[in-house]
Tab-separated table of C-alpha atoms and ligand atoms in Angstrom:
chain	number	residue	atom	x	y	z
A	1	UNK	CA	-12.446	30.602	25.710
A	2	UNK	CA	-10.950	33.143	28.469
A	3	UNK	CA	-8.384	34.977	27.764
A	4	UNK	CA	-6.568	33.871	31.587
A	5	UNK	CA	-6.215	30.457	29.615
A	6	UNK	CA	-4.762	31.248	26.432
A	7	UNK	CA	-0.797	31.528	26.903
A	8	UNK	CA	-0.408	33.589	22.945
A	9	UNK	CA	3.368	32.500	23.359
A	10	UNK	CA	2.358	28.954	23.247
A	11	UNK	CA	3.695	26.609	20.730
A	12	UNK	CA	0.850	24.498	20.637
A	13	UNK	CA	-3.195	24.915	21.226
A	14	UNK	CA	-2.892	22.792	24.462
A	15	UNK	CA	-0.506	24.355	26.718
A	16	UNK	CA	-2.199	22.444	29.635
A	17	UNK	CA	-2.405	19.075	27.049
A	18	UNK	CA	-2.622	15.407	29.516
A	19	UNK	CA	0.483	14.496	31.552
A	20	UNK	CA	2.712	11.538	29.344
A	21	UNK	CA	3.944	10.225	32.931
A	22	UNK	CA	2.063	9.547	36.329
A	23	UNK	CA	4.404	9.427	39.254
A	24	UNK	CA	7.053	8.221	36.782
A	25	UNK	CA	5.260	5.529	35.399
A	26	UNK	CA	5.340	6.384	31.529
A	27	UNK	CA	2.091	5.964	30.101
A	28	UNK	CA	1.225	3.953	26.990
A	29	UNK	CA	0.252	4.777	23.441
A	30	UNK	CA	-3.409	3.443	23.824
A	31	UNK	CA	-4.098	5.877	26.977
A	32	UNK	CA	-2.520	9.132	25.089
A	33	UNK	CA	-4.727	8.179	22.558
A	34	UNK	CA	-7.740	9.618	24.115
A	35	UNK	CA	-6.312	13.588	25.231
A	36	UNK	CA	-2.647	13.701	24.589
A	37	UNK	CA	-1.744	17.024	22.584
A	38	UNK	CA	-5.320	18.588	23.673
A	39	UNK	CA	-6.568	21.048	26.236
A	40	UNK	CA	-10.489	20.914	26.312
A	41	UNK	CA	-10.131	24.140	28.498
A	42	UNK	CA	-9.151	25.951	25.174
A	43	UNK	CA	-12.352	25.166	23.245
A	44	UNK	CA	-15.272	25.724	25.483
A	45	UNK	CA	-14.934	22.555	27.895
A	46	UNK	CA	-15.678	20.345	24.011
A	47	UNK	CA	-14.397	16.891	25.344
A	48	UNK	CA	-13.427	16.146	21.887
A	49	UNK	CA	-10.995	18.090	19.828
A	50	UNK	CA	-13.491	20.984	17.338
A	51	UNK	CA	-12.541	20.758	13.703
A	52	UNK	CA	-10.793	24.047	13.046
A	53	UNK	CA	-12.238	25.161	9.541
A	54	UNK	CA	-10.210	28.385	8.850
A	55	UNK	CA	-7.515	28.910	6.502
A	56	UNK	CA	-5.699	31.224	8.428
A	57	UNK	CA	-4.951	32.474	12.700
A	58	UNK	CA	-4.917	35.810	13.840
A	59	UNK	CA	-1.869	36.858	15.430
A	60	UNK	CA	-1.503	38.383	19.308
A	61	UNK	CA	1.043	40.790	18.012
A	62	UNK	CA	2.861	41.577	15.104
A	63	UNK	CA	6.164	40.519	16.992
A	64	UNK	CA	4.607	36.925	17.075
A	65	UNK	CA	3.447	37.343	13.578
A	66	UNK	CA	7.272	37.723	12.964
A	67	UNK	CA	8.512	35.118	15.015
A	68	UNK	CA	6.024	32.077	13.718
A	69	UNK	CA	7.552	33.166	10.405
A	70	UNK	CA	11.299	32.870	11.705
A	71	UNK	CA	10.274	29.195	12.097
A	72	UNK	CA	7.972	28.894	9.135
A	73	UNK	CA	10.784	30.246	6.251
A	74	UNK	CA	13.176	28.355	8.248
A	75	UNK	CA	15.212	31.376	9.761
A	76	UNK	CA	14.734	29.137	13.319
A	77	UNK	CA	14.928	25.487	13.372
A	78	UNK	CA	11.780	23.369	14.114
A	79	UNK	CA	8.727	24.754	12.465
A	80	UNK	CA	6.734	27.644	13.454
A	81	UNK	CA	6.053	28.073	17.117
A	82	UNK	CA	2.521	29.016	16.667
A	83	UNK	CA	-0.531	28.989	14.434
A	84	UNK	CA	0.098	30.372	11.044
A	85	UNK	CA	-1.659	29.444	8.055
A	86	UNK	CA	-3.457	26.175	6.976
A	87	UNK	CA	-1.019	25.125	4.578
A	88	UNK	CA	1.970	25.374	7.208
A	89	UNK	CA	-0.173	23.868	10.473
A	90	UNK	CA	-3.310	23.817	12.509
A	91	UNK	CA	-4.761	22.459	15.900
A	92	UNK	CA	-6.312	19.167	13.778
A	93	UNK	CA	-3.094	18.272	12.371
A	94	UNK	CA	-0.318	19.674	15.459
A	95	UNK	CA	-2.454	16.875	17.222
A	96	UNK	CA	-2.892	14.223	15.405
A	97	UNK	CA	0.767	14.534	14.999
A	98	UNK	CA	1.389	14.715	18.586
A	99	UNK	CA	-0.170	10.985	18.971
A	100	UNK	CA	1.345	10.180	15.708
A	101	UNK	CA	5.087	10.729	17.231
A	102	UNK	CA	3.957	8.480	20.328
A	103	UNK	CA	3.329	5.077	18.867
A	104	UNK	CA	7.031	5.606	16.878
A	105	UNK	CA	8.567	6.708	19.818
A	106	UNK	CA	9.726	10.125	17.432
A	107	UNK	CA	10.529	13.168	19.034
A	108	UNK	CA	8.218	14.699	15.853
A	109	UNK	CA	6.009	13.577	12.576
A	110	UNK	CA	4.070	15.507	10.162
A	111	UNK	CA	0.832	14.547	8.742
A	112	UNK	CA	0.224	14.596	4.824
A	113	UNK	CA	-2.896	14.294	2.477
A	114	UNK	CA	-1.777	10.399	1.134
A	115	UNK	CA	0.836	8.133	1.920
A	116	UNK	CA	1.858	8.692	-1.497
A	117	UNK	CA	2.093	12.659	-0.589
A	118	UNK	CA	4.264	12.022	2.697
A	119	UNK	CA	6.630	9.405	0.560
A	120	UNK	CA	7.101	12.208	-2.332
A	121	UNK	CA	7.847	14.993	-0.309
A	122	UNK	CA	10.274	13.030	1.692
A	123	UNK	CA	12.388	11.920	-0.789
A	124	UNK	CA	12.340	15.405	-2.795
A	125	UNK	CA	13.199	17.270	0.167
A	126	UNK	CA	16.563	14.794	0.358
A	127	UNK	CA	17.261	13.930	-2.980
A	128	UNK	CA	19.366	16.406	-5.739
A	129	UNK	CA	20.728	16.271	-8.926
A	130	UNK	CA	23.236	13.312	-9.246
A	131	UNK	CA	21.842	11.750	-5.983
A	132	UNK	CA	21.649	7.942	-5.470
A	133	UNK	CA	18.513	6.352	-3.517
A	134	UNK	CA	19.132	2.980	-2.874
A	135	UNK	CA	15.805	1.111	-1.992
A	136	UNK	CA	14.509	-2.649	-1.030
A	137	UNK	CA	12.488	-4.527	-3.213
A	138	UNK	CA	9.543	-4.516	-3.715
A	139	UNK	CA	7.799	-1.335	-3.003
A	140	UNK	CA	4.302	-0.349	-3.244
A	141	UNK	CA	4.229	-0.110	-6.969
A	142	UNK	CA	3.211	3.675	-6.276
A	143	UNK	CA	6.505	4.514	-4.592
A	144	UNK	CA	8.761	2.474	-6.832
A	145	UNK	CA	7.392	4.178	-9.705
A	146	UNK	CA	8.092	7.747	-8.221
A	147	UNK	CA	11.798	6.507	-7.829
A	148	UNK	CA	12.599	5.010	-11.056
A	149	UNK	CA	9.918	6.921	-13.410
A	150	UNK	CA	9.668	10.993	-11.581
A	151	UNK	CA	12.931	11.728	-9.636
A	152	UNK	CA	14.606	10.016	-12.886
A	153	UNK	CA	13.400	13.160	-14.623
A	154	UNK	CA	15.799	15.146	-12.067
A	155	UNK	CA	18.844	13.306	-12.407
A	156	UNK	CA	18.498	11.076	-9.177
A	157	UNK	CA	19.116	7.584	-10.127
A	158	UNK	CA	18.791	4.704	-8.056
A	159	UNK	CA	19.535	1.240	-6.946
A	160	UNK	CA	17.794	-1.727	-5.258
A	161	UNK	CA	18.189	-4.953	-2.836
A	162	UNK	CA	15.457	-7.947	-2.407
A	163	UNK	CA	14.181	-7.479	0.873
A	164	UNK	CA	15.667	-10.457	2.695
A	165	UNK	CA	19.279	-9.455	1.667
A	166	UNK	CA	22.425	-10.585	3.770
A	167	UNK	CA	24.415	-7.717	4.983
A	168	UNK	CA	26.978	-8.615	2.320
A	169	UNK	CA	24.706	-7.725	-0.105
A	170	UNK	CA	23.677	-4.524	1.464
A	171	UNK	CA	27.270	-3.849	1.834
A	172	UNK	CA	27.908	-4.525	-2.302
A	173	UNK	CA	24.131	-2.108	-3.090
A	174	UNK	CA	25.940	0.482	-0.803
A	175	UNK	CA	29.455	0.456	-2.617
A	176	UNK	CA	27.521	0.607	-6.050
A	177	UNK	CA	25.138	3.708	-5.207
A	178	UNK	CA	28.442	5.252	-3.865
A	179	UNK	CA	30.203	4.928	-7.082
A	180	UNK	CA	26.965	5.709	-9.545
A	181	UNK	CA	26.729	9.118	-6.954
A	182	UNK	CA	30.433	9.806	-7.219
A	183	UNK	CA	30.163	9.824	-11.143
A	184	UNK	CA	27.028	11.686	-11.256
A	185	UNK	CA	28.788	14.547	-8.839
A	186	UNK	CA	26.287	13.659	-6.052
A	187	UNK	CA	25.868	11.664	-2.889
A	188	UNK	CA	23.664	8.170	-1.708
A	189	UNK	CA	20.709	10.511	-0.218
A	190	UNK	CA	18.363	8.031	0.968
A	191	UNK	CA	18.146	4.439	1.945
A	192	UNK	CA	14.197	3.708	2.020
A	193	UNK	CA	12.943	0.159	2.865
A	194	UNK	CA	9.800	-1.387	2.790
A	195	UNK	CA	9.169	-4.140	5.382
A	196	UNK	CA	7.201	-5.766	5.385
A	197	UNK	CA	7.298	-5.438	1.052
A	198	UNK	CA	3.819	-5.179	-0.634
A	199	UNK	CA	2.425	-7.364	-1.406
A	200	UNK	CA	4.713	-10.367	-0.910
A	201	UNK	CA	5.560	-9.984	3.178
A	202	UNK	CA	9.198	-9.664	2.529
A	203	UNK	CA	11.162	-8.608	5.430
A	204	UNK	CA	13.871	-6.344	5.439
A	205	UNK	CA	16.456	-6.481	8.045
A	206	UNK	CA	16.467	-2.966	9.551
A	207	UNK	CA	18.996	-3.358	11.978
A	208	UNK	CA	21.703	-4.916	9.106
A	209	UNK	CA	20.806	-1.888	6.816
A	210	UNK	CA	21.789	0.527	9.173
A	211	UNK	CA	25.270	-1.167	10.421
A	212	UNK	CA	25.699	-0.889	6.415
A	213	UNK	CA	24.986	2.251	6.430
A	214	UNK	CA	26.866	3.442	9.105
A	215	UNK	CA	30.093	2.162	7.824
A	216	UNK	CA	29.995	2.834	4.286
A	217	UNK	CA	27.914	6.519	4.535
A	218	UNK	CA	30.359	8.908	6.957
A	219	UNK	CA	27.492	11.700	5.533
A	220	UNK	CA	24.103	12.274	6.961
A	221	UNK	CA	22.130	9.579	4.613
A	222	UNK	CA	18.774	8.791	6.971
A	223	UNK	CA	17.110	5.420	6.408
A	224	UNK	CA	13.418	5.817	6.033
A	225	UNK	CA	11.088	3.134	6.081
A	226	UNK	CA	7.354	2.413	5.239
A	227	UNK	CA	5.936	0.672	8.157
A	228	UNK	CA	2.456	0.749	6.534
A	229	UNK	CA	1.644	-3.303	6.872
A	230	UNK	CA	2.551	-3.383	10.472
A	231	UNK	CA	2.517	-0.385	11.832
A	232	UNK	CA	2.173	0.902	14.884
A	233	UNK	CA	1.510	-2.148	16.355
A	234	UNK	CA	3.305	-4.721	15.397
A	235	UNK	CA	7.099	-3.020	14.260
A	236	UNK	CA	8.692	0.261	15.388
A	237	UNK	CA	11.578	0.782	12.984
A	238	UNK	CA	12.827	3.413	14.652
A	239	UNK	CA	13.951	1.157	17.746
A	240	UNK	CA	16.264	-1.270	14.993
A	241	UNK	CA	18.086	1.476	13.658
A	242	UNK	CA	15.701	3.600	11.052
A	243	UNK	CA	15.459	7.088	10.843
A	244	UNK	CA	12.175	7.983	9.712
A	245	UNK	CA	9.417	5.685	9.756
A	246	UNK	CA	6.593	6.648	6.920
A	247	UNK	CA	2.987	5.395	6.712
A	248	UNK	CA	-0.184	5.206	4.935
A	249	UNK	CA	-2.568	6.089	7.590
A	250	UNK	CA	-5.417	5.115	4.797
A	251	UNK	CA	-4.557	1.924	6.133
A	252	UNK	CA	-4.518	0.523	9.915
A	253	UNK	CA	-4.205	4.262	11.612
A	254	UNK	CA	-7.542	5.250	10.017
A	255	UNK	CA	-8.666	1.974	10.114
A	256	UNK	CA	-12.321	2.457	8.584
A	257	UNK	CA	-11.345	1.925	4.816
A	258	UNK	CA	-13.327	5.712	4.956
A	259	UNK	CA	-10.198	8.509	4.199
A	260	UNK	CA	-7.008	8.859	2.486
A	261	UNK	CA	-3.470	10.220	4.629
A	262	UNK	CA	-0.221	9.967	5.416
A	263	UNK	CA	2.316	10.302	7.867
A	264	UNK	CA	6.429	10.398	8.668
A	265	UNK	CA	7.897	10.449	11.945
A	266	UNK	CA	11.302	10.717	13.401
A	267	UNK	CA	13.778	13.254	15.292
A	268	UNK	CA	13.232	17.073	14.444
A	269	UNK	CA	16.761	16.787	12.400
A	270	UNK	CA	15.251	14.285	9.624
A	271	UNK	CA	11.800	16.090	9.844
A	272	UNK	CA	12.574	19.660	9.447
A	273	UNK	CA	13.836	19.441	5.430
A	274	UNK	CA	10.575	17.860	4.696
A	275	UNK	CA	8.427	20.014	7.042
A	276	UNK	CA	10.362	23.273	4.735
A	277	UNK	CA	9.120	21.314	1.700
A	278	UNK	CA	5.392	20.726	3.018
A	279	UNK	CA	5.404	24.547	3.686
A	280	UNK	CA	6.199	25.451	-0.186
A	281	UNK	CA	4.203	22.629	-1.676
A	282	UNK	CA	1.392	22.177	0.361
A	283	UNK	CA	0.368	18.524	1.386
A	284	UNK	CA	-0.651	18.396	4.877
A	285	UNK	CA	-3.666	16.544	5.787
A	286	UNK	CA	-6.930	18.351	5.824
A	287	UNK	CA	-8.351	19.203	9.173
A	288	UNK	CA	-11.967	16.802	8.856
A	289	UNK	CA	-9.518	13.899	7.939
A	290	UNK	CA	-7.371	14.947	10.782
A	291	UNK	CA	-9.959	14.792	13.266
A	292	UNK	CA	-11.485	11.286	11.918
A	293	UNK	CA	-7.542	10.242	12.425
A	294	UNK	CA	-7.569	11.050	16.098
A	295	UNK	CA	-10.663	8.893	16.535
A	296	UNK	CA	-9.539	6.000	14.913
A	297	UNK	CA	-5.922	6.294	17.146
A	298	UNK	CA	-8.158	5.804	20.109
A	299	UNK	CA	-9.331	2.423	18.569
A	300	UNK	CA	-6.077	0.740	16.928
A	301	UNK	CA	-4.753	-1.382	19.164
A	302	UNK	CA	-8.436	-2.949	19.552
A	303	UNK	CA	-8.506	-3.017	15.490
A	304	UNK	CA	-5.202	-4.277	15.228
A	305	UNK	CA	-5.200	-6.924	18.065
A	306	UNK	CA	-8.580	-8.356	16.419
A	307	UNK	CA	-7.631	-8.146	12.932
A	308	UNK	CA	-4.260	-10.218	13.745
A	309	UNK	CA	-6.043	-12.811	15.955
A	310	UNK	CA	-8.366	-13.174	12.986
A	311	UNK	CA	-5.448	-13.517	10.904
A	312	UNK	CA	-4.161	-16.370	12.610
A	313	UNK	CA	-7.050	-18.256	12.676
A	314	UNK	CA	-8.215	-18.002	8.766
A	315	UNK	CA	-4.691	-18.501	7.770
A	316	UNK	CA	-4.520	-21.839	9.808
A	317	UNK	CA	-7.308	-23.295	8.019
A	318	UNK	CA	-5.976	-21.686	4.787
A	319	UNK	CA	-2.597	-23.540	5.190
A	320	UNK	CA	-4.389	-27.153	5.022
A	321	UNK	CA	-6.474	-26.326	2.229
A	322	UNK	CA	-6.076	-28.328	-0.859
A	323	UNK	CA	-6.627	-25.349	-3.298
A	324	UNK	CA	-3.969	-23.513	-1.547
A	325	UNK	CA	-0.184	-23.834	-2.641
A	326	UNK	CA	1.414	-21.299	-0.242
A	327	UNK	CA	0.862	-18.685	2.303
A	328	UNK	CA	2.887	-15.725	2.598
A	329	UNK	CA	1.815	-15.311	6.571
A	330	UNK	CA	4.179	-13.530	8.775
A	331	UNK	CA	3.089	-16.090	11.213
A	332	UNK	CA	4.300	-19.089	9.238
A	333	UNK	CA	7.244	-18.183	7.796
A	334	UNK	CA	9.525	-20.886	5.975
A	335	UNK	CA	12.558	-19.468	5.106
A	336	UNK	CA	15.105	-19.147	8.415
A	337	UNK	CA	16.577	-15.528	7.251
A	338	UNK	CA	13.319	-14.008	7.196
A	339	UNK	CA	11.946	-16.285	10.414
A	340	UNK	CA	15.334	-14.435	12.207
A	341	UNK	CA	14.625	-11.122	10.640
A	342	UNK	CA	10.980	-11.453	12.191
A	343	UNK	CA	11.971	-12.922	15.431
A	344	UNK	CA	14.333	-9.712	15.749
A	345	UNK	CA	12.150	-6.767	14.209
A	346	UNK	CA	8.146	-7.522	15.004
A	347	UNK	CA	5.730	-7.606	17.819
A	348	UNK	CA	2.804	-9.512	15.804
A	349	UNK	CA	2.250	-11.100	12.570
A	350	UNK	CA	0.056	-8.568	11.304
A	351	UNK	CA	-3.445	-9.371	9.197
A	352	UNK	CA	-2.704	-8.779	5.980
A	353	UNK	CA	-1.009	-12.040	3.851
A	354	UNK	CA	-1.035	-13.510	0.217
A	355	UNK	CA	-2.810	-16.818	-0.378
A	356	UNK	CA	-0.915	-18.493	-3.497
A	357	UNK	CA	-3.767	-20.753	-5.063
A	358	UNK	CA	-3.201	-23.752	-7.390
A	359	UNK	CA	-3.435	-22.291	-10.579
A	360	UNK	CA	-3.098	-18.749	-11.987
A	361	UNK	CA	-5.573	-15.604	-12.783
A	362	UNK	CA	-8.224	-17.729	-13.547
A	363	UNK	CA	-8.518	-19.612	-10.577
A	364	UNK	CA	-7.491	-16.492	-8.493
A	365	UNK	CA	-10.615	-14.666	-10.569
A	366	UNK	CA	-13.287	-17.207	-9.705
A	367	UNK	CA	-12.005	-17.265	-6.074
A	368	UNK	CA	-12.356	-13.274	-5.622
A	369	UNK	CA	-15.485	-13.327	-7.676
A	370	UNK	CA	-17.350	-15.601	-5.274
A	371	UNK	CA	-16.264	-14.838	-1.752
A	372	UNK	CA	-19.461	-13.452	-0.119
A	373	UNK	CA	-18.160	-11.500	3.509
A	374	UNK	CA	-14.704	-10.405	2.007
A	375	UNK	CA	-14.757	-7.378	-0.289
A	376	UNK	CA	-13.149	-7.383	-3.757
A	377	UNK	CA	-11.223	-4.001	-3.259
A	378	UNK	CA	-7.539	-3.366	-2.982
A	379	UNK	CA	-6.357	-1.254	0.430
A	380	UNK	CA	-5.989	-2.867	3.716
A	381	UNK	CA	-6.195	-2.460	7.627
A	382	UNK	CA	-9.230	-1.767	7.635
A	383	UNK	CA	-12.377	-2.540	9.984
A	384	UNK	CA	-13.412	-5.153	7.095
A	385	UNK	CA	-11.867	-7.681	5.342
A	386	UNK	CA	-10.454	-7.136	1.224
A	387	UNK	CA	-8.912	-9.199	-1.271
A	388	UNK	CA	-7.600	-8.275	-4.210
A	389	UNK	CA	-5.079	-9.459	-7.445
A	390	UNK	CA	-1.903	-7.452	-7.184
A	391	UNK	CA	-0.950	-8.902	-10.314
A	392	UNK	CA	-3.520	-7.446	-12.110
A	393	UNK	CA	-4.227	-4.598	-9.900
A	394	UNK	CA	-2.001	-2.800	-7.497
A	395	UNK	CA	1.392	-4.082	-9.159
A	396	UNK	CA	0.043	-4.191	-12.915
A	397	UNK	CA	1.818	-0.985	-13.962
A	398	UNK	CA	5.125	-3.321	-12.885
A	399	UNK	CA	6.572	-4.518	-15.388
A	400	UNK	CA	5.985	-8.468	-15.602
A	401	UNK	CA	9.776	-9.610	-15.522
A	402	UNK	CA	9.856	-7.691	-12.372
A	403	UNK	CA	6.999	-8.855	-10.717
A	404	UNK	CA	7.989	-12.033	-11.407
A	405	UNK	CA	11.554	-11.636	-9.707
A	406	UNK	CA	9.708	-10.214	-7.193
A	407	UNK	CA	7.466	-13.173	-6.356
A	408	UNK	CA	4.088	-11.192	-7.462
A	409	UNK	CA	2.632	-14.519	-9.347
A	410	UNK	CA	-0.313	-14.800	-10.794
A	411	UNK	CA	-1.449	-16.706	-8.417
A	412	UNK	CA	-1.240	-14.394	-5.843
A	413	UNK	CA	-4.427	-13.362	-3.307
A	414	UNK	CA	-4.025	-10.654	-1.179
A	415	UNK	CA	-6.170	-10.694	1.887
A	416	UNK	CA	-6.461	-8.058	4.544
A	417	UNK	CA	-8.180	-9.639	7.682
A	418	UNK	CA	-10.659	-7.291	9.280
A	419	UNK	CA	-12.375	-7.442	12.816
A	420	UNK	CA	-15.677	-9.688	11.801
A	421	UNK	CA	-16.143	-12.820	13.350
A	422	UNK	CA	-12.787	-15.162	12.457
A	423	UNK	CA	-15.323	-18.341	11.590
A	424	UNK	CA	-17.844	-16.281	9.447
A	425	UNK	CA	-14.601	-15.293	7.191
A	426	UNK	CA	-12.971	-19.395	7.447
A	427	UNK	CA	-16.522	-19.831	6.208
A	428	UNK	CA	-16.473	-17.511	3.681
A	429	UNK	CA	-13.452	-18.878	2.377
A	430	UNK	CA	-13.893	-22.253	2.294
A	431	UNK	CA	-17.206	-21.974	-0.133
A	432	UNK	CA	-15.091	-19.419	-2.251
A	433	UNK	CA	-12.418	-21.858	-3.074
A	434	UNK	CA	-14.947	-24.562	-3.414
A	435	UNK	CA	-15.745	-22.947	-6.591
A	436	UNK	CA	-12.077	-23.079	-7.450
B	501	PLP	C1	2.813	-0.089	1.640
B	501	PLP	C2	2.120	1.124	1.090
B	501	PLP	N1	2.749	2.310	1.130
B	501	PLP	C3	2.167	3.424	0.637
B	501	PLP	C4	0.918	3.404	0.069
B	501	PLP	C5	0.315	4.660	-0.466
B	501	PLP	O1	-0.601	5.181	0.426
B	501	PLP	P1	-1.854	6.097	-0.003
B	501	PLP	O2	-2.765	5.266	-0.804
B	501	PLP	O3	-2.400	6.540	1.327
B	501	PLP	O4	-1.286	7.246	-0.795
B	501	PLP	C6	0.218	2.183	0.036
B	501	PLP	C7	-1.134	2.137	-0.558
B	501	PLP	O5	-1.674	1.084	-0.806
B	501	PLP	C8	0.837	1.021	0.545
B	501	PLP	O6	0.219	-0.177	0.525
């Protein structure tokens, strides 16, 4: 590197990063994806972005020393405005999170080492003592648990709504958190969705929640939302209303069913509590899974566009099947709220579904145990196609009257289409449920 290039006031490792516009034309998501946020002129002409193994950066000066900490401790809104220490930020992460921001449209996001990490530290950095989190139904068993079971232990209670709720019923979940706050002594601190729900498709209506919210709440109460089953592609919450849009990059970001990470994006305001509370805790994503991040952005509109046309095909022959009772496809949806709700909120269908079978575990068992291309393994988005049991998997820590309100049957498949040839998989699963 030469000194002439390094501006040691910089807020980021790419002061000269690619231009977002070309004679006003704005340019998209998938060309950012290959240099956005990164100056190759800054590490020795490497095309690609090094992996920055060090725990900590040498200052210029002791004033900037100073000054990164001003942002760091929170003295000066918006983070540090340079390289600090690992734990805080690095050139991997600053990044990734630069491309992250882009697909969301946020002005900022912040990169974490799960999805589970980036959904915990969210809602502890909003939620105190006597706090209300009101929440759709169903979550990723996962997140619901760390509601109802660890920020129970603190005094925040909370309440739900099915996912396809009316705005009346938003409006009557609303009025109830507001009075279970108001006797606790504390406020309605969150309103987190899940759309669609895992692992049923369940849409919530974004845009409905947040006219509730804006009436009854006249207190800063941000809406966050896990956009993990269709995001980036296919539904950007933050254009119907949400405030902060969370992910599981394990999923379609990385793509490659080969790392674990996270992510939340949104305006500074929403990010900067939680950014405080990665500081102190810790959390961020580790620079190697950064970097294996940034590669897989370049690819995930590719990924995703395949994976959905796949989708559409398998679950077309899937729909005629005899075996098959029901689909829970984006793409065919039955019920006119949700069709509405997905008219209104998403760009694509996505690729991952449930199958309900004829029958229950049994036949659901013999199905999974003899399909030959798709994996038995739970996860999704990535490069290959899974199925899995959420009964007896993913959701079996819910507790069965609740899975059963919640539609999670026994007879429940859940498929994630990969990127392999569309008939191979029909093929697959038509000698699979042949065993049946
Ligand atoms: C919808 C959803 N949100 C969050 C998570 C948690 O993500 P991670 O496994 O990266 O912690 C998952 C994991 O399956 C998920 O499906």
């Amino acid at each position: 590197m030469s000194d002439n290039d390094i501006d040691p006031t910089s807020p980021r490792m790419a002061p000269k990063a690619e231009p977002t516009k070309i004679k006003g034309r704005e340019l998209k998501p998938s060309t950012l994806m290959m240099g956005h946020g990164y100056d190759p002129v800054l590490s020795e002409g490497s095309l690609k972005p090094p992996i920055f193994l060090t725990s900590t950066f040498a200052f210029p000066s002791a004033a900037d020393g100073k000054r990164h900490f001003e942002g760091i401790t929170g003295k000066r809104p918006g983070g540090a405005d340079g390289l600090v220490y690992s734990r805080f930020n690095a050139p991997n992460q600053e990044i990734l999170e630069d491309r992250l921001a882009i697909w969301d449209g946020a002005e900022d996001a912040l990169s974490f080492s799960s999805g589970m990490t980036a959904i915990c530290v969210l809602m502890l950095a909003y939620a105190s003592q006597g706090d209300v989190i009101v929440h759709s139904g169903p979550l990723y068993a996962a997140s619901e648990g760390f509601v109802a079971k660890v920020l129970a232990k603190f005094g925040v209670q909370y309440v739900d709504f099915p996912a396809g709720a009316t705005r009346e019923e938003i409006d009557a979940v609303l009025e109830k958190a507001k009075d279970m706050a108001s006797d606790a002594g504390g406020k309605v601190c969150m309103v987190y969705l899940e759309s669609p729900g895992n692992p049923t498709n369940a849409l919530v209506d974004i845009e409905a929640v947040k006219a509730a919210r804006d009436e009854a709440l006249d207190w800063s109460c941000p809406i966050a939302i896990d956009n993990t089953f269709l995001g980036p592609l296919w539904q950007r919450p933050l254009d119907h209303g949400a405030d902060i849009v969370v992910y599981s990059l394990t999923k379609y970001v990385g793509g490659h069913s080969d790392l674990v990470a996270g992510s939340i994006a949104g305006s500074k305001k929403w990010m900067d509590p939680v950014r405080s509370l990665r500081n102190t805790m810790g959390g961020i994503c580790d620079p190697n899974t950064a970097w294996m991040l940034l590669r897989s952005l370049e690819t995930v509109e590719l990924r995703m566009q395949r994976a959905g046309e796949n989708a559409t095909k398998v679950c077309e022959f899937l729909a005629g099947h005899e075996k098959v009772e029901g689909l829970g496809y984006l793409g065919m949806i039955k019920d006119a709220r949700q069709q509405d709700i997905y008219e209104r909120h998403c760009l694509g269908a996505g690729s991952t579904f449930s199958v309900f079978l004829k029958g229950g575990e049994a036949e659901c068992f013999r199905f999974l145990d003899n399909l030959k291309i798709a994996k038995l393994a739970v996860s999704l988005g990535g490069t290959e196609t899974l199925a899995s049991h959420p009964a007896s998997m993913t959701h079996l820590s819910v507790a069965e009257g609740r899975r059963t309100e919640l539609g999670i049957s026994d007879n429940l498949v859940r498929i994630s289409i990969g990127i392999e040839d569309a008939d191979d998989l029909i093929a697959d699963f038509a000698q699979a449920l042949e065993t049946v």
